[in-house]
PDB file of C-alpha atoms in Angstrom:
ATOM      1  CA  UNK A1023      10.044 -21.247  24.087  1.00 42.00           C
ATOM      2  CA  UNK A1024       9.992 -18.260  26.459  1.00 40.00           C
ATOM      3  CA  UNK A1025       6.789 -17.684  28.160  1.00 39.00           C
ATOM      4  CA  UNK A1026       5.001 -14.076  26.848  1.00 42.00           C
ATOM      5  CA  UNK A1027       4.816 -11.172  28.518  1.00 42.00           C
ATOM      6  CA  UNK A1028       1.476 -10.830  26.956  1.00 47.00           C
ATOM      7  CA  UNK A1029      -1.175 -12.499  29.596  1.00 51.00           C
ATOM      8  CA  UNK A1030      -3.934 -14.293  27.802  1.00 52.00           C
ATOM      9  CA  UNK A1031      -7.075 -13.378  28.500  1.00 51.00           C
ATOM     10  CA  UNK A1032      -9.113 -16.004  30.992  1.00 52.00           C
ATOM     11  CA  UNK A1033     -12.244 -16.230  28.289  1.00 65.00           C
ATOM     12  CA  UNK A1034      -9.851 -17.272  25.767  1.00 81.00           C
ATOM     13  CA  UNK A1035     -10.931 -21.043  25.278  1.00 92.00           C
ATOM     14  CA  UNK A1036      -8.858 -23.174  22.650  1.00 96.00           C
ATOM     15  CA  UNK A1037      -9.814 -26.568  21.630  1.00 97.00           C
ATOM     16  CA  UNK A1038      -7.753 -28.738  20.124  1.00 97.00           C
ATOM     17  CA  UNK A1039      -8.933 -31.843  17.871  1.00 97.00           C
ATOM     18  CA  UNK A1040      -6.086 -34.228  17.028  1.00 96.00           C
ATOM     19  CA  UNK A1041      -6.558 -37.753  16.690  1.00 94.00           C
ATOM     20  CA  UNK A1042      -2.635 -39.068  17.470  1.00 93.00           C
ATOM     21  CA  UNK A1043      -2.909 -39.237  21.486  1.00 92.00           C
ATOM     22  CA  UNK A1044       0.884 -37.921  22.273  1.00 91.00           C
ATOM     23  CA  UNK A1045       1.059 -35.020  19.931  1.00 91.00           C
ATOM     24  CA  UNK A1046      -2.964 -33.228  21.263  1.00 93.00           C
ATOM     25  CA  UNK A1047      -1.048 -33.889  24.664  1.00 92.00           C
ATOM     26  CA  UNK A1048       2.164 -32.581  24.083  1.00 92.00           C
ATOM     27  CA  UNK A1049       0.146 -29.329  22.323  1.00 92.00           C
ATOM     28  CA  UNK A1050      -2.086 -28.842  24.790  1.00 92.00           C
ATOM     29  CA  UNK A1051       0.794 -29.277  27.665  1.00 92.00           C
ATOM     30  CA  UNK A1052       2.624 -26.877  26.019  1.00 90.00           C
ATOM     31  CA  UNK A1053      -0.135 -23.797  25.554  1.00 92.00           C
ATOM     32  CA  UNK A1054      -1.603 -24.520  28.586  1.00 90.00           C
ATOM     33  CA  UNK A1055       2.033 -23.545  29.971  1.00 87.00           C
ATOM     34  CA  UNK A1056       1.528 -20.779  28.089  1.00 86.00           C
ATOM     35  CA  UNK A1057      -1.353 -19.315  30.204  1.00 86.00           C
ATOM     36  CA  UNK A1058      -3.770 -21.225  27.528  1.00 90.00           C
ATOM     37  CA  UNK A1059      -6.991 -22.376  28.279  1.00 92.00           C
ATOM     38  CA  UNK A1060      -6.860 -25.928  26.388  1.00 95.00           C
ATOM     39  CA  UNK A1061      -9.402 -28.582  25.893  1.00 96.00           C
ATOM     40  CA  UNK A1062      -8.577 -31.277  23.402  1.00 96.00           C
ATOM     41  CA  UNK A1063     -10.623 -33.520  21.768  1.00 96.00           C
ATOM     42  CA  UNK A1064     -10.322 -36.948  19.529  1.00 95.00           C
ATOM     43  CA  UNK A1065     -12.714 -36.259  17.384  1.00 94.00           C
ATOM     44  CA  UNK A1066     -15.586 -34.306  15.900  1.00 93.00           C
ATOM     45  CA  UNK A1067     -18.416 -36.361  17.931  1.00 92.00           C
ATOM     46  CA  UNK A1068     -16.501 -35.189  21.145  1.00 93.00           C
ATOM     47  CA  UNK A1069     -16.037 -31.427  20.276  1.00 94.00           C
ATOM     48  CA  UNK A1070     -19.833 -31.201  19.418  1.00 91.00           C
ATOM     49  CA  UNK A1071     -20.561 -32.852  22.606  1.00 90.00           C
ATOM     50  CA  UNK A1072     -18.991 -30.045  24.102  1.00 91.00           C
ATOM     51  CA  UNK A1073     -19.658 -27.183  21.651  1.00 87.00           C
ATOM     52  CA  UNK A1074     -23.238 -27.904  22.868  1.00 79.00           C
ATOM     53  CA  UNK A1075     -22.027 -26.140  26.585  1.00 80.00           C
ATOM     54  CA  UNK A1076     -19.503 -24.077  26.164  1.00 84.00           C
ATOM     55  CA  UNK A1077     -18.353 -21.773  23.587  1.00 86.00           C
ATOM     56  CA  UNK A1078     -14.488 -21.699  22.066  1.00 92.00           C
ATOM     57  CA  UNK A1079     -12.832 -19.037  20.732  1.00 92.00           C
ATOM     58  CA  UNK A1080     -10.174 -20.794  18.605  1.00 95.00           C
ATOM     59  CA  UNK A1081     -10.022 -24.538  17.116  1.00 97.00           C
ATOM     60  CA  UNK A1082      -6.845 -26.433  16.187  1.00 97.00           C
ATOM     61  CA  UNK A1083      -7.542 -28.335  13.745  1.00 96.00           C
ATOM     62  CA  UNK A1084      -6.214 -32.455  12.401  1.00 95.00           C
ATOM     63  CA  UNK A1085      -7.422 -32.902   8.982  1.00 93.00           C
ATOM     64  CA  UNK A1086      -7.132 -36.729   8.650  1.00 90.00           C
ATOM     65  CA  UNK A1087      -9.189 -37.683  11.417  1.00 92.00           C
ATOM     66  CA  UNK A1088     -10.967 -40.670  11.661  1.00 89.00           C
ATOM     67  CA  UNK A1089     -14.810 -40.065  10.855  1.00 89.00           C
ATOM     68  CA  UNK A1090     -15.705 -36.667  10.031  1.00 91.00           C
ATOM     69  CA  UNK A1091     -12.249 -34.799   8.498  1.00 92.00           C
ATOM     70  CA  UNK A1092     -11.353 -31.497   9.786  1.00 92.00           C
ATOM     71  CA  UNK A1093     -12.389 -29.708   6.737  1.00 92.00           C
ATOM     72  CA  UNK A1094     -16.215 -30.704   7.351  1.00 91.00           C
ATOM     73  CA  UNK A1095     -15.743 -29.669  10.804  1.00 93.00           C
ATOM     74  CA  UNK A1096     -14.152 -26.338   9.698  1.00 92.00           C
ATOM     75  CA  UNK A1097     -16.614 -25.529   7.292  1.00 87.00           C
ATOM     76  CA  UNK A1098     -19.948 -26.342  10.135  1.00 86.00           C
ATOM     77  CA  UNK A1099     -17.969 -24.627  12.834  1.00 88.00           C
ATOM     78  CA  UNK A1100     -17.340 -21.054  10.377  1.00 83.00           C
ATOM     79  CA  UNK A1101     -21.326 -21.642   9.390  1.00 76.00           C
ATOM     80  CA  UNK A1102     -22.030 -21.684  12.759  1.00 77.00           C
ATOM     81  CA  UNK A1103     -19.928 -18.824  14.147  1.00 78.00           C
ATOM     82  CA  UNK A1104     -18.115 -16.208  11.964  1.00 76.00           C
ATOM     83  CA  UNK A1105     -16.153 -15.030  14.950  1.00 81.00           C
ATOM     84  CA  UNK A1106     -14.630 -18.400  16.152  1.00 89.00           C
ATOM     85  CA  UNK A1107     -11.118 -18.682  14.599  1.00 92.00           C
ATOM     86  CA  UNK A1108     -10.135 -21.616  12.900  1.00 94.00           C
ATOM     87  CA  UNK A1109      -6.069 -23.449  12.449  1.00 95.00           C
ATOM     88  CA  UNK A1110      -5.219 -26.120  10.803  1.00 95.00           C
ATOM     89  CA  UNK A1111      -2.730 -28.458  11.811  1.00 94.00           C
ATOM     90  CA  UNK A1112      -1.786 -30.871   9.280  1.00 91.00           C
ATOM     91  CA  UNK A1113       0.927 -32.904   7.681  1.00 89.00           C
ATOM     92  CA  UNK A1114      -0.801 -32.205   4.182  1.00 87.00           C
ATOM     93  CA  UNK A1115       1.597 -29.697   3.085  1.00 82.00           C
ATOM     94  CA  UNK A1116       0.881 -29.762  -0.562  1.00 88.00           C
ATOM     95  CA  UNK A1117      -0.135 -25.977  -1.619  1.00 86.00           C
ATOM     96  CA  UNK A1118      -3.130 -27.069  -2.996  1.00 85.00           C
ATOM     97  CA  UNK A1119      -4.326 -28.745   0.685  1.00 85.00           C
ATOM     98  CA  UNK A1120      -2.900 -25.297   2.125  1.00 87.00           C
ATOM     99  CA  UNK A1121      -5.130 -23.220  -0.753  1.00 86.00           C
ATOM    100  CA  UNK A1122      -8.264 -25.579   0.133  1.00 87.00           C
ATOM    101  CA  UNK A1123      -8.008 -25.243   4.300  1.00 86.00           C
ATOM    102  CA  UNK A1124      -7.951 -21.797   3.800  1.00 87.00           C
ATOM    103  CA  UNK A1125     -10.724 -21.896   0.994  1.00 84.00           C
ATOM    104  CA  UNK A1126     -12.810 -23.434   3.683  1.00 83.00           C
ATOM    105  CA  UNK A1127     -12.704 -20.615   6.328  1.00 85.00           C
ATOM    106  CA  UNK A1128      -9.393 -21.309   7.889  1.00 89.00           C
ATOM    107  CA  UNK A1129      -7.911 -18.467   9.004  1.00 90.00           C
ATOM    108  CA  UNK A1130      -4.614 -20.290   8.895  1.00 92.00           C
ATOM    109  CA  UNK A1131      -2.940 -23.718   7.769  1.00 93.00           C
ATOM    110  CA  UNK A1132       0.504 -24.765  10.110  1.00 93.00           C
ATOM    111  CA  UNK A1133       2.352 -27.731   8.364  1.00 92.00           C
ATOM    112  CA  UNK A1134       3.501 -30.618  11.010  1.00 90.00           C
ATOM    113  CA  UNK A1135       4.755 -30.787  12.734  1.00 90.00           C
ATOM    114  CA  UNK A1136       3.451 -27.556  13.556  1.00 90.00           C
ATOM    115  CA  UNK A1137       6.071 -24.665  15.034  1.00 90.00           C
ATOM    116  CA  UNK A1138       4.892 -23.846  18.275  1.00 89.00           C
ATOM    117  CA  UNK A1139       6.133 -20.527  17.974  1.00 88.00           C
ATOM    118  CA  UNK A1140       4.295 -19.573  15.453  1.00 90.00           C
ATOM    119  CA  UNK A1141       0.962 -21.144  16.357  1.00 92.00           C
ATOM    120  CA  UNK A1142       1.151 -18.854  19.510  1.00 91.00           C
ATOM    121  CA  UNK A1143       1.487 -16.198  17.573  1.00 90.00           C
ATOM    122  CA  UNK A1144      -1.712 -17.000  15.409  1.00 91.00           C
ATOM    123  CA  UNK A1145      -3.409 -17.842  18.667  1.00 93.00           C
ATOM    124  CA  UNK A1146      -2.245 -14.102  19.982  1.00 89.00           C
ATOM    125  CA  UNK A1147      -3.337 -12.464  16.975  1.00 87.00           C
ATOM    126  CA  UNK A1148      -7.350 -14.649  16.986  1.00 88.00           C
ATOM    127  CA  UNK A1149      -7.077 -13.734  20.821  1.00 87.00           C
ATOM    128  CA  UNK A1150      -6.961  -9.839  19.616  1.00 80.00           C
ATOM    129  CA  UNK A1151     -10.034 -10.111  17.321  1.00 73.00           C
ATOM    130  CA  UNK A1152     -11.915 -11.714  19.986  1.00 65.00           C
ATOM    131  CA  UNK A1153     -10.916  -8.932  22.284  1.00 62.00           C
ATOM    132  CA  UNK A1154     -12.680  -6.332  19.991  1.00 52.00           C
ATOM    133  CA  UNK A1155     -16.173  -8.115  21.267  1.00 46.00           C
ATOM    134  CA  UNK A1156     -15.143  -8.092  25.068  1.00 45.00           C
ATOM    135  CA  UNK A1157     -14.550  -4.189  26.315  1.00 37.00           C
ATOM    136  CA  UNK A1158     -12.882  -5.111  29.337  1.00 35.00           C
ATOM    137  CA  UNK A1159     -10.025  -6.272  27.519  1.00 34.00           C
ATOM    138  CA  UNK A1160      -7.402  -4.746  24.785  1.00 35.00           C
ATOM    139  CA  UNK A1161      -9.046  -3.764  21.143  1.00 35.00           C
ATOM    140  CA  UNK A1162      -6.433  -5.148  18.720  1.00 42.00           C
ATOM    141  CA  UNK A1163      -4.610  -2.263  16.548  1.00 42.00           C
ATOM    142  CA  UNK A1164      -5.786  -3.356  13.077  1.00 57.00           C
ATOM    143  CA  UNK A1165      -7.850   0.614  12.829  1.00 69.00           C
ATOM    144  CA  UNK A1166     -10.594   1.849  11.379  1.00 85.00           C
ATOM    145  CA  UNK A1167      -9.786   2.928   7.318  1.00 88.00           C
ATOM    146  CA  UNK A1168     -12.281   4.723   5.078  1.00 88.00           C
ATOM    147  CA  UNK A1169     -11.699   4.908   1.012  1.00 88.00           C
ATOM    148  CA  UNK A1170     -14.711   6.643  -0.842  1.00 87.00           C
ATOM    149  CA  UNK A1171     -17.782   5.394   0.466  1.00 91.00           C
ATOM    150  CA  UNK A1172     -16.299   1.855   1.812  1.00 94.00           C
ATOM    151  CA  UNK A1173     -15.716   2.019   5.623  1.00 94.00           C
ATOM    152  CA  UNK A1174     -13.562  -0.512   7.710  1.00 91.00           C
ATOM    153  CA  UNK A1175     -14.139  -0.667  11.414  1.00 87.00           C
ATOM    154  CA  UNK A1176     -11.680  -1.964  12.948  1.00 80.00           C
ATOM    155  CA  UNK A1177     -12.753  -2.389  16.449  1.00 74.00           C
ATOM    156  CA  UNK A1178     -15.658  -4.598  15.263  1.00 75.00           C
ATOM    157  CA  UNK A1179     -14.092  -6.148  12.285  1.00 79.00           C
ATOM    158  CA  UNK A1180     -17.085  -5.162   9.627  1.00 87.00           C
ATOM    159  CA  UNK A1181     -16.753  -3.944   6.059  1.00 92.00           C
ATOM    160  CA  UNK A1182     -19.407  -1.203   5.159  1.00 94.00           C
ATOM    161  CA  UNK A1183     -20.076  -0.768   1.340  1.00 93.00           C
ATOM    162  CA  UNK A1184     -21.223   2.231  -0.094  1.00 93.00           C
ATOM    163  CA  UNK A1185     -25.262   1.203   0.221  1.00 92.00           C
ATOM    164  CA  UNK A1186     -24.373   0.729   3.721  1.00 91.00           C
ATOM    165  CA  UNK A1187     -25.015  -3.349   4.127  1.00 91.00           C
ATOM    166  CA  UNK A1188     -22.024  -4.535   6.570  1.00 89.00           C
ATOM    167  CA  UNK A1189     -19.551  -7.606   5.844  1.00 88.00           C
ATOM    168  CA  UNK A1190     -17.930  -9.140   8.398  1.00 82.00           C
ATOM    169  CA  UNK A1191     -14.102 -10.275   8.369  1.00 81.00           C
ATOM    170  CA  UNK A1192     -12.024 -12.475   9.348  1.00 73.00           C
ATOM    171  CA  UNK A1193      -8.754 -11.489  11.505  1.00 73.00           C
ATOM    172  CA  UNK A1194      -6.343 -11.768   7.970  1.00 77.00           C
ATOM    173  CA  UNK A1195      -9.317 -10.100   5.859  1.00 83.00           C
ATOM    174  CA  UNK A1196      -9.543  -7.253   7.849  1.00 84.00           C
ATOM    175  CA  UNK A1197      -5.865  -6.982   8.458  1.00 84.00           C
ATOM    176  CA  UNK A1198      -4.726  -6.962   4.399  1.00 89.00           C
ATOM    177  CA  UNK A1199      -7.861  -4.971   3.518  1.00 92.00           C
ATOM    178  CA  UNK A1200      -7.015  -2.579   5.716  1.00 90.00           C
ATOM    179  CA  UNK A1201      -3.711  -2.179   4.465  1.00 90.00           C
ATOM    180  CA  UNK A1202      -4.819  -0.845   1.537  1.00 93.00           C
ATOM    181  CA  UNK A1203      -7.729   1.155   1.999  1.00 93.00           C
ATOM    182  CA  UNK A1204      -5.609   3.018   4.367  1.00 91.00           C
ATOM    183  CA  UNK A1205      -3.818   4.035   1.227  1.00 92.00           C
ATOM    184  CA  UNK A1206      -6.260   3.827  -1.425  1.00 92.00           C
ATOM    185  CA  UNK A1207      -5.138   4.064  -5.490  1.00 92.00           C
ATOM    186  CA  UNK A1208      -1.557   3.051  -3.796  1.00 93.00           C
ATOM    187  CA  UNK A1209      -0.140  -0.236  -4.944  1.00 93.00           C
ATOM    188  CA  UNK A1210       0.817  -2.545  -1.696  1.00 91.00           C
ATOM    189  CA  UNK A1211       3.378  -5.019  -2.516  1.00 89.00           C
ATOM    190  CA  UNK A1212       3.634  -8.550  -1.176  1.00 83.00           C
ATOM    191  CA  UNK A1213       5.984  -8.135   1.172  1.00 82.00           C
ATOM    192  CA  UNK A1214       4.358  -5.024   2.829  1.00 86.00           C
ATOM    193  CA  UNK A1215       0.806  -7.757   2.376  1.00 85.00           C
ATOM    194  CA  UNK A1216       2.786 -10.324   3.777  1.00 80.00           C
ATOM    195  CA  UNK A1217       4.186  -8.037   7.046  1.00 79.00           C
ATOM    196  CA  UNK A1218       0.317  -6.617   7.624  1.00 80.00           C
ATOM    197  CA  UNK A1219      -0.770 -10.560   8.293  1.00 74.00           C
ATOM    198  CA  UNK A1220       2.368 -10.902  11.012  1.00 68.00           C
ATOM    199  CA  UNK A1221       4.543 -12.822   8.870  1.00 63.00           C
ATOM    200  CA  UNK A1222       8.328 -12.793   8.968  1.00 58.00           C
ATOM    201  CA  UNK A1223       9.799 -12.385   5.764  1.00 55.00           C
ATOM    202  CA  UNK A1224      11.161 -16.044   5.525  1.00 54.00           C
ATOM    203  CA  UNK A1225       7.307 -17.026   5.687  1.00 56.00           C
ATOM    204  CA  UNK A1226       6.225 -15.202   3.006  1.00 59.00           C
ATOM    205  CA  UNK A1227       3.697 -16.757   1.017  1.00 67.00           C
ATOM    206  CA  UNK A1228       2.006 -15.174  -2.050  1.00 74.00           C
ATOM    207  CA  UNK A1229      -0.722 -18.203  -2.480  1.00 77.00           C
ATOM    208  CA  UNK A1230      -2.186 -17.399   0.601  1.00 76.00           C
ATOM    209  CA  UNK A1231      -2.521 -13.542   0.164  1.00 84.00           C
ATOM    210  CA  UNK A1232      -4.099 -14.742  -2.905  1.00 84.00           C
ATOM    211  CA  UNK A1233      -6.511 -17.290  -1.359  1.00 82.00           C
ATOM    212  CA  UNK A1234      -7.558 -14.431   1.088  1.00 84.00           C
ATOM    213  CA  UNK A1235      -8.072 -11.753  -1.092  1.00 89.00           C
ATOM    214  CA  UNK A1236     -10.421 -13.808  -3.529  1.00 88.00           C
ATOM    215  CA  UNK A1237     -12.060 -15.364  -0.518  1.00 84.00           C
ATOM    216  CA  UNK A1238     -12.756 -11.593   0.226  1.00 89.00           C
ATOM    217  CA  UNK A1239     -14.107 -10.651  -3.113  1.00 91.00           C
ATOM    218  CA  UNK A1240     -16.650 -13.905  -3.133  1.00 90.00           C
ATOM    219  CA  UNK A1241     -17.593 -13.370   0.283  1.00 87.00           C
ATOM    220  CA  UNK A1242     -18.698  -9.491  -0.510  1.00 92.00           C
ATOM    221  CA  UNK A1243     -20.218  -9.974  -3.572  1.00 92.00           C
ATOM    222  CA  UNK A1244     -22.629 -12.888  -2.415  1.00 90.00           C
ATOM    223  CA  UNK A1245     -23.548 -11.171   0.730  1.00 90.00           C
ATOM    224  CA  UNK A1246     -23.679  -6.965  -0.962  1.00 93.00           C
ATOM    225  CA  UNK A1247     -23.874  -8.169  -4.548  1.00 94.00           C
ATOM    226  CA  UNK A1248     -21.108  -5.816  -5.069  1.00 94.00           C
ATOM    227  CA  UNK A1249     -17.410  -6.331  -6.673  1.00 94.00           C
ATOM    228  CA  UNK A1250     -15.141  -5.435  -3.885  1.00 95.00           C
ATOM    229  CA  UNK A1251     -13.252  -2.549  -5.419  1.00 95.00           C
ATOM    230  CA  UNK A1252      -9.740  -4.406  -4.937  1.00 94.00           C
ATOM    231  CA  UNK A1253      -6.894  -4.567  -7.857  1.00 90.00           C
ATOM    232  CA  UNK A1254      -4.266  -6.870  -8.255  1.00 89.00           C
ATOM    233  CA  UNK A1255      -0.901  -5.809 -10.069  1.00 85.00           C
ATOM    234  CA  UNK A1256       0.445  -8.550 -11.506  1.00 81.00           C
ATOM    235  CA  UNK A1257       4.073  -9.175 -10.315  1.00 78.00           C
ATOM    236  CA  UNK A1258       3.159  -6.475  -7.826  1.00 86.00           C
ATOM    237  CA  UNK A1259       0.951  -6.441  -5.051  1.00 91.00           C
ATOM    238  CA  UNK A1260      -2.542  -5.267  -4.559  1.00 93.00           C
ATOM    239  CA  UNK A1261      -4.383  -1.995  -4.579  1.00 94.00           C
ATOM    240  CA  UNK A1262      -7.702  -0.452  -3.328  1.00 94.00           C
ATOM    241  CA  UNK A1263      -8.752   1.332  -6.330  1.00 91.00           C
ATOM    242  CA  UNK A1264     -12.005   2.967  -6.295  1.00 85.00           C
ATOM    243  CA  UNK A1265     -11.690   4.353 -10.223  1.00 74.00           C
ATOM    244  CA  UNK A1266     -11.470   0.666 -11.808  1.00 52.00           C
ATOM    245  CA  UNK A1267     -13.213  -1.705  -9.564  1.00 43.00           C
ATOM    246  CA  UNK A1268     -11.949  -5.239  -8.902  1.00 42.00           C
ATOM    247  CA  UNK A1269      -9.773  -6.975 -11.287  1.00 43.00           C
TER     248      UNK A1269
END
């Protein structure tokens, strides 16, 4: 892998829990390389430890670890901080473990053995969201989008409903949502979805648009008590449709 152009930014803490000795060092070698700031951990007991001193921006994630799974520590860590993003790294590669990481707050699931490629680019794109807290350093361009009386800000990554109670998103929430309220009563298909969330067309995956948009809906209706004014089309795509409401 060539190194990035694209200097990472010196707050940007990962940690990495992985139980299998060689492959957390091999990952953490790697990103470190990459101008990463790693820690890695065996454990959950060791990344509370450490959680109780210092604060990470991003988590890699084992599922089958030994004592408390990655899953319970997913779901405490996104309880805990709604900003913190969250990977999974796992040789579960069933599409109903992928649908249930990312059910649990993941913002995404990397089969193993896990393309290194590609987790630096999920790790560029969770570095950009942080950014949008820290002025001194580059606001991602995910945009501000307004549709009726719904307002995205993108800078701080909040959903504003028409009654004006805020809802905030995660890094792939805010990226397909604001795909189409950019564009409202327009149908998005999957592919134009799939290209908003950074994937290459040979990583397409439907499920997981899916997954994230009725993670969205749930989210807004528990915390506004409103339906999330979001259509799909079957066979389609996806459209913000202020006339009809959710589907």
């Amino acid at each position: 892998m060539q190194r990035s152009e694209h200097s990472v930014a010196p707050s940007f803490v990962v940690a990495i829990v992985e139980d299998e000795l060689i492959l957390r060092e091999e990952m953490a070698f790697q990103l470190q390389h990459l101008g990463f700031k790693i820690e890695s951990f065996e454990n959950a007991a060791q990344l509370y430890r450490r959680l109780a001193v210092i604060k990470f921006d991003a988590v890699i994630l084992d599922i089958g670890l030994d004592g408390e799974d990655g899953l319970s520590i997913c779901q405490h860590l996104r309880q805990h901080d709604t900003h913190i993003g969250i990977i999974f790294s796992s040789a579960r590669g069933m599409r109903e473990d992928r649908l249930l990481g990312l059910d649990n707050g993941a913002d995404a699931y990397l089969i193993k053995p896990v393309d290194m490629d590609e987790l630096v680019l999920t790790l560029r794109r969770l570095e950009q969201r942080t950014s949008t807290f820290q002025p001194s350093v580059r606001t991602p361009n995910t945009g501000n989008a307004k549709a009726g009386d719904w307002f995205l800000d993108g800078t701080t990554g909040m959903l504003f409903t028409p009654t004006g109670l805020g809802v905030r998103l995660s890094l792939s929430e805010l990226q397909l949502l604001g795909n189409l309220m950019r564009k409202p009563e327009e149908v998005s298909v999957h592919n134009e979805l799939s290209r908003a969330l950074g994937l290459m067309p040979e990583d397409f995956n439907k499920h997981r648009i899916e997954v994230i948009f009725g993670r969205l809906r749930d989210k807004v209706r528990r915390e506004t008590g409103l339906n999330l004014p979001v259509n799909s089309k079957r066979g389609l795509g996806y459209m913000f449709s202020l006339d009809t409401g959710a589907s």
